[in-house]
Protein backbone atom coordinates (compact mmCIF):
# COMPACT_ATOMS: atom_id res chain seq x y z
CA UNK A 1 0.00 0.00 0.00
CA UNK A 2 1.18 3.52 -0.79
CA UNK A 3 1.65 6.17 1.90
CA UNK A 4 -1.08 8.81 1.82
CA UNK A 5 -1.47 12.24 3.32
CA UNK A 6 -2.70 12.12 6.88
CA UNK A 7 -5.65 14.44 6.29
CA UNK A 8 -6.87 12.13 3.51
CA UNK A 9 -6.54 9.07 5.74
CA UNK A 10 -8.41 10.77 8.57
CA UNK A 11 -11.24 11.98 6.36
CA UNK A 12 -11.57 8.61 4.66
CA UNK A 13 -11.71 6.89 8.01
CA UNK A 14 -14.67 9.09 8.89
CA UNK A 15 -12.89 11.06 11.58
CA UNK A 16 -13.64 14.47 10.11
CA UNK A 17 -13.99 16.36 6.85
CA UNK A 18 -10.70 16.95 5.10
CA UNK A 19 -10.56 20.56 6.20
CA UNK A 20 -11.35 19.65 9.80
CA UNK A 21 -8.70 16.91 9.66
CA UNK A 22 -6.15 19.54 8.67
CA UNK A 23 -7.09 21.55 11.73
CA UNK A 24 -6.69 18.46 13.93
CA UNK A 25 -3.18 18.00 12.54
CA UNK A 26 -2.22 21.65 12.92
CA UNK A 27 -3.54 21.59 16.48
CA UNK A 28 -1.11 18.76 17.30
CA UNK A 29 -3.86 16.24 18.05
CA UNK A 30 -2.64 13.62 15.59
CA UNK A 31 0.26 11.21 16.15
CA UNK A 32 1.98 8.62 13.96
CA UNK A 33 3.91 5.84 15.67
CA UNK A 34 3.92 7.74 18.92
CA UNK A 35 5.14 11.07 17.51
CA UNK A 36 2.89 14.11 17.27
CA UNK A 37 2.65 15.30 13.67
CA UNK A 38 1.77 18.90 13.00
CA UNK A 39 2.69 19.22 9.33
CA UNK A 40 0.06 18.80 6.65
CA UNK A 41 2.35 17.09 4.12
CA UNK A 42 3.02 14.08 6.34
CA UNK A 43 2.20 10.71 4.81
CA UNK A 44 1.43 7.41 6.46
CA UNK A 45 -0.11 4.03 5.72
CA UNK A 46 -3.39 3.14 7.35
CA UNK A 47 -3.28 -0.36 8.78
CA UNK A 48 0.53 -0.32 9.03
CA UNK A 49 1.39 2.88 10.91
CA UNK A 50 -0.09 3.55 14.32
CA UNK A 51 -2.18 6.65 13.61
CA UNK A 52 -3.96 8.25 16.54
CA UNK A 53 -6.23 11.23 17.14
CA UNK A 54 -6.22 12.45 20.74
CA UNK A 55 -4.48 9.18 21.58
CA UNK A 56 -7.23 7.03 20.05
CA UNK A 57 -6.14 4.63 17.28
CA UNK A 58 -7.76 5.00 13.85
CA UNK A 59 -9.46 1.85 12.63
CA UNK A 60 -8.71 0.71 9.09
CA UNK A 61 -12.35 0.10 8.20
CA UNK A 62 -15.32 2.21 9.16
CA UNK A 63 -18.69 1.65 7.53
CA UNK A 64 -19.46 4.50 5.17
CA UNK A 65 -22.93 5.94 5.31
CA UNK A 66 -24.78 8.83 3.73
CA UNK A 67 -28.01 10.17 5.14
CA UNK A 68 -30.47 12.52 3.51
CA UNK A 69 -31.77 15.03 6.04
CA UNK A 70 -34.60 17.56 5.65
CA UNK A 71 -33.11 20.51 7.46
CA UNK A 72 -35.83 22.68 8.91
CA UNK A 73 -35.62 26.47 8.95
CA UNK A 74 -34.12 28.05 12.06
CA UNK A 75 -31.48 25.31 12.36
CA UNK A 76 -27.71 25.83 11.92
CA UNK A 77 -25.73 23.51 9.69
CA UNK A 78 -23.22 22.50 12.36
CA UNK A 79 -23.08 19.91 15.11
CA UNK A 80 -22.48 22.48 17.82
CA UNK A 81 -23.45 26.14 18.04
CA UNK A 82 -21.77 28.41 20.58
CA UNK A 83 -24.86 30.66 20.43
CA UNK A 84 -27.09 27.81 21.53
CA UNK A 85 -29.30 27.71 18.43
CA UNK A 86 -30.88 24.48 17.19
CA UNK A 87 -28.28 22.43 15.29
CA UNK A 88 -28.29 19.40 13.00
CA UNK A 89 -27.06 17.32 15.96
CA UNK A 90 -30.47 17.60 17.63
CA UNK A 91 -31.94 15.60 14.78
CA UNK A 92 -29.20 13.01 14.28
CA UNK A 93 -27.34 13.12 17.58
CA UNK A 94 -28.05 9.50 18.44
CA UNK A 95 -26.82 8.07 15.13
CA UNK A 96 -24.14 5.47 16.01
CA UNK A 97 -21.46 6.80 13.63
CA UNK A 98 -19.76 10.16 13.56
CA UNK A 99 -21.42 11.91 10.64
CA UNK A 100 -21.24 15.52 9.60
CA UNK A 101 -22.99 17.82 7.10
CA UNK A 102 -21.84 18.09 3.49
CA UNK A 103 -21.65 21.81 2.85
CA UNK A 104 -24.07 24.27 4.29
CA UNK A 105 -27.60 25.57 4.12
CA UNK A 106 -28.37 28.97 5.61
CA UNK A 107 -30.05 29.20 9.02
CA UNK A 108 -33.34 30.30 7.46
CA UNK A 109 -33.12 27.92 4.48
CA UNK A 110 -34.61 24.44 4.52
CA UNK A 111 -34.41 21.23 2.58
CA UNK A 112 -32.00 18.53 1.55
CA UNK A 113 -28.73 18.31 3.43
CA UNK A 114 -26.52 15.26 3.07
CA UNK A 115 -24.74 13.93 6.12
CA UNK A 116 -21.89 11.45 5.93
CA UNK A 117 -18.79 10.03 7.56
CA UNK A 118 -17.16 9.61 4.14
CA UNK A 119 -14.63 12.41 4.01
CA UNK A 120 -13.57 11.86 0.42
CA UNK A 121 -17.16 11.87 -0.86
CA UNK A 122 -17.98 14.98 1.19
CA UNK A 123 -14.89 16.73 -0.12
CA UNK A 124 -15.72 15.98 -3.75
CA UNK A 125 -19.40 16.94 -3.43
CA UNK A 126 -18.29 20.41 -2.39
CA UNK A 127 -15.38 20.79 -4.78
CA UNK A 128 -16.08 23.18 -7.72
CA UNK A 129 -14.32 20.75 -10.09
CA UNK A 130 -17.19 18.25 -9.96
CA UNK A 131 -19.93 20.86 -10.61
CA UNK A 132 -22.54 18.85 -8.70
CA UNK A 133 -25.96 20.37 -9.53
CA UNK A 134 -28.11 21.56 -6.65
CA UNK A 135 -31.76 22.44 -7.15
CA UNK A 136 -33.61 25.04 -5.08
CA UNK A 137 -37.23 26.07 -4.93
CA UNK A 138 -37.15 29.78 -4.32
CA UNK A 139 -39.96 32.11 -3.36
CA UNK A 140 -39.15 35.68 -4.34
CA UNK A 141 -40.95 38.94 -3.75
CA UNK A 142 -42.68 40.26 -6.87
CA UNK A 143 -42.94 38.85 -10.36
CA UNK A 144 -39.53 38.71 -12.06
CA UNK A 145 -39.34 40.31 -15.50
CA UNK A 146 -38.19 38.29 -18.52
CA UNK A 147 -34.93 40.20 -18.38
CA UNK A 148 -34.38 39.27 -14.72
CA UNK A 149 -35.12 35.60 -15.45
CA UNK A 150 -32.66 35.66 -18.35
CA UNK A 151 -29.96 37.13 -16.12
CA UNK A 152 -30.51 34.47 -13.46
CA UNK A 153 -30.13 31.83 -16.17
CA UNK A 154 -27.18 33.30 -18.02
CA UNK A 155 -25.11 34.79 -15.22
CA UNK A 156 -25.40 37.46 -12.57
CA UNK A 157 -22.46 39.67 -11.71
CA UNK A 158 -21.79 39.30 -7.98
CA UNK A 159 -18.94 40.76 -5.97
CA UNK A 160 -17.09 37.43 -6.24
CA UNK A 161 -17.58 37.13 -10.00
CA UNK A 162 -20.23 36.27 -12.58
CA UNK A 163 -22.33 33.18 -11.79
CA UNK A 164 -22.23 30.17 -14.11
CA UNK A 165 -25.26 29.36 -16.32
CA UNK A 166 -28.16 28.01 -14.29
CA UNK A 167 -31.34 26.12 -15.13
CA UNK A 168 -34.48 28.01 -14.28
CA UNK A 169 -38.21 27.42 -14.42
CA UNK A 170 -41.09 29.43 -13.04
CA UNK A 171 -43.13 27.09 -10.85
CA UNK A 172 -45.91 29.43 -9.84
CA UNK A 173 -46.41 33.15 -10.25
CA UNK A 174 -48.72 35.52 -8.53
CA UNK A 175 -49.06 39.27 -8.10
CA UNK A 176 -46.93 39.54 -4.98
CA UNK A 177 -44.65 36.50 -4.99
CA UNK A 178 -43.21 33.97 -7.43
CA UNK A 179 -41.86 30.45 -6.92
CA UNK A 180 -38.86 29.57 -9.07
CA UNK A 181 -36.85 26.42 -9.47
CA UNK A 182 -33.16 27.16 -9.85
CA UNK A 183 -30.41 24.61 -10.46
CA UNK A 184 -26.84 25.74 -9.85
CA UNK A 185 -23.61 23.91 -10.51
CA UNK A 186 -21.58 26.00 -8.11
CA UNK A 187 -22.01 26.59 -4.42
CA UNK A 188 -20.92 30.00 -3.30
CA UNK A 189 -21.95 31.48 -0.01
CA UNK A 190 -25.61 32.64 -0.01
CA UNK A 191 -25.53 32.37 -3.78
CA UNK A 192 -29.26 32.02 -4.52
CA UNK A 193 -30.15 34.92 -2.24
CA UNK A 194 -27.46 37.16 -3.67
CA UNK A 195 -28.41 36.32 -7.27
CA UNK A 196 -32.11 37.02 -6.77
CA UNK A 197 -31.47 40.13 -4.74
CA UNK A 198 -29.08 41.48 -7.36
CA UNK A 199 -31.69 41.18 -10.14
CA UNK A 200 -34.23 42.93 -7.91
CA UNK A 201 -36.32 40.13 -6.39
CA UNK A 202 -35.39 39.31 -2.77
CA UNK A 203 -35.75 35.74 -1.55
CA UNK A 204 -38.54 35.10 0.93
CA UNK A 205 -38.14 31.35 1.17
CA UNK A 206 -35.50 28.89 0.08
CA UNK A 207 -35.78 25.12 -0.07
CA UNK A 208 -33.17 22.76 -1.54
CA UNK A 209 -34.84 19.80 -3.19
CA UNK A 210 -31.97 18.03 -4.92
CA UNK A 211 -28.22 17.46 -4.63
CA UNK A 212 -26.73 15.67 -7.65
CA UNK A 213 -28.95 12.62 -8.24
CA UNK A 214 -30.46 12.68 -4.72
CA UNK A 215 -33.94 14.13 -4.23
CA UNK A 216 -35.69 15.17 -1.07
CA UNK A 217 -38.70 13.14 -2.19
CA UNK A 218 -41.35 12.61 0.47
CA UNK A 219 -39.00 13.09 3.43
CA UNK A 220 -40.65 15.12 6.20
CA UNK A 221 -39.16 18.20 7.85
CA UNK A 222 -36.54 17.28 10.45
CA UNK A 223 -36.45 13.66 9.27
CA UNK A 224 -33.53 11.61 7.98
CA UNK A 225 -33.23 8.53 5.82
CA UNK A 226 -30.28 6.41 4.76
CA UNK A 227 -29.55 6.50 1.04
CA UNK A 228 -30.43 3.32 -0.82
CA UNK A 229 -27.49 1.53 -2.42
CA UNK A 230 -28.66 2.61 -5.88
CA UNK A 231 -28.70 6.26 -4.77
CA UNK A 232 -25.31 5.94 -3.13
CA UNK A 233 -23.85 4.52 -6.34
CA UNK A 234 -25.33 7.35 -8.41
CA UNK A 235 -23.99 9.93 -5.96
CA UNK A 236 -20.51 8.42 -6.00
CA UNK A 237 -20.65 8.26 -9.79
CA UNK A 238 -21.48 11.98 -9.94
CA UNK A 239 -18.11 12.78 -8.36
CA UNK A 240 -16.00 10.16 -10.11
CA UNK A 241 -15.78 7.68 -7.23
CA UNK A 242 -17.66 4.97 -9.14
CA UNK A 243 -17.94 3.99 -12.80
N1 LIG B 1 -28.08 29.78 -1.59
C1 LIG B 1 -28.38 30.57 -0.55
O1 LIG B 1 -28.56 31.76 -0.69
N2 LIG B 1 -28.50 29.98 0.67
C2 LIG B 1 -28.34 28.65 0.88
O2 LIG B 1 -28.47 28.17 2.00
C3 LIG B 1 -28.01 27.85 -0.23
C4 LIG B 1 -27.89 28.45 -1.46
Short mmCIF file of C-alpha atoms and ligand atoms in Angstrom, two decimals, residues 105-106 109 136 190-193 206, ligand 1:
data_model
loop_
_atom_site.label_atom_id
_atom_site.label_comp_id
_atom_site.label_asym_id
_atom_site.label_seq_id
_atom_site.Cartn_x
_atom_site.Cartn_y
_atom_site.Cartn_z
CA UNK A 105 -27.60 25.57 4.12
CA UNK A 106 -28.37 28.97 5.61
CA UNK A 109 -33.12 27.92 4.48
CA UNK A 136 -33.61 25.04 -5.08
CA UNK A 190 -25.61 32.64 -0.01
CA UNK A 191 -25.53 32.37 -3.78
CA UNK A 192 -29.26 32.02 -4.52
CA UNK A 193 -30.15 34.92 -2.24
CA UNK A 206 -35.50 28.89 0.08
N1 LIG B 1 -28.08 29.78 -1.59
C1 LIG B 1 -28.38 30.57 -0.55
O1 LIG B 1 -28.56 31.76 -0.69
N2 LIG B 1 -28.50 29.98 0.67
C2 LIG B 1 -28.34 28.65 0.88
O2 LIG B 1 -28.47 28.17 2.00
C3 LIG B 1 -28.01 27.85 -0.23
C4 LIG B 1 -27.89 28.45 -1.46
#
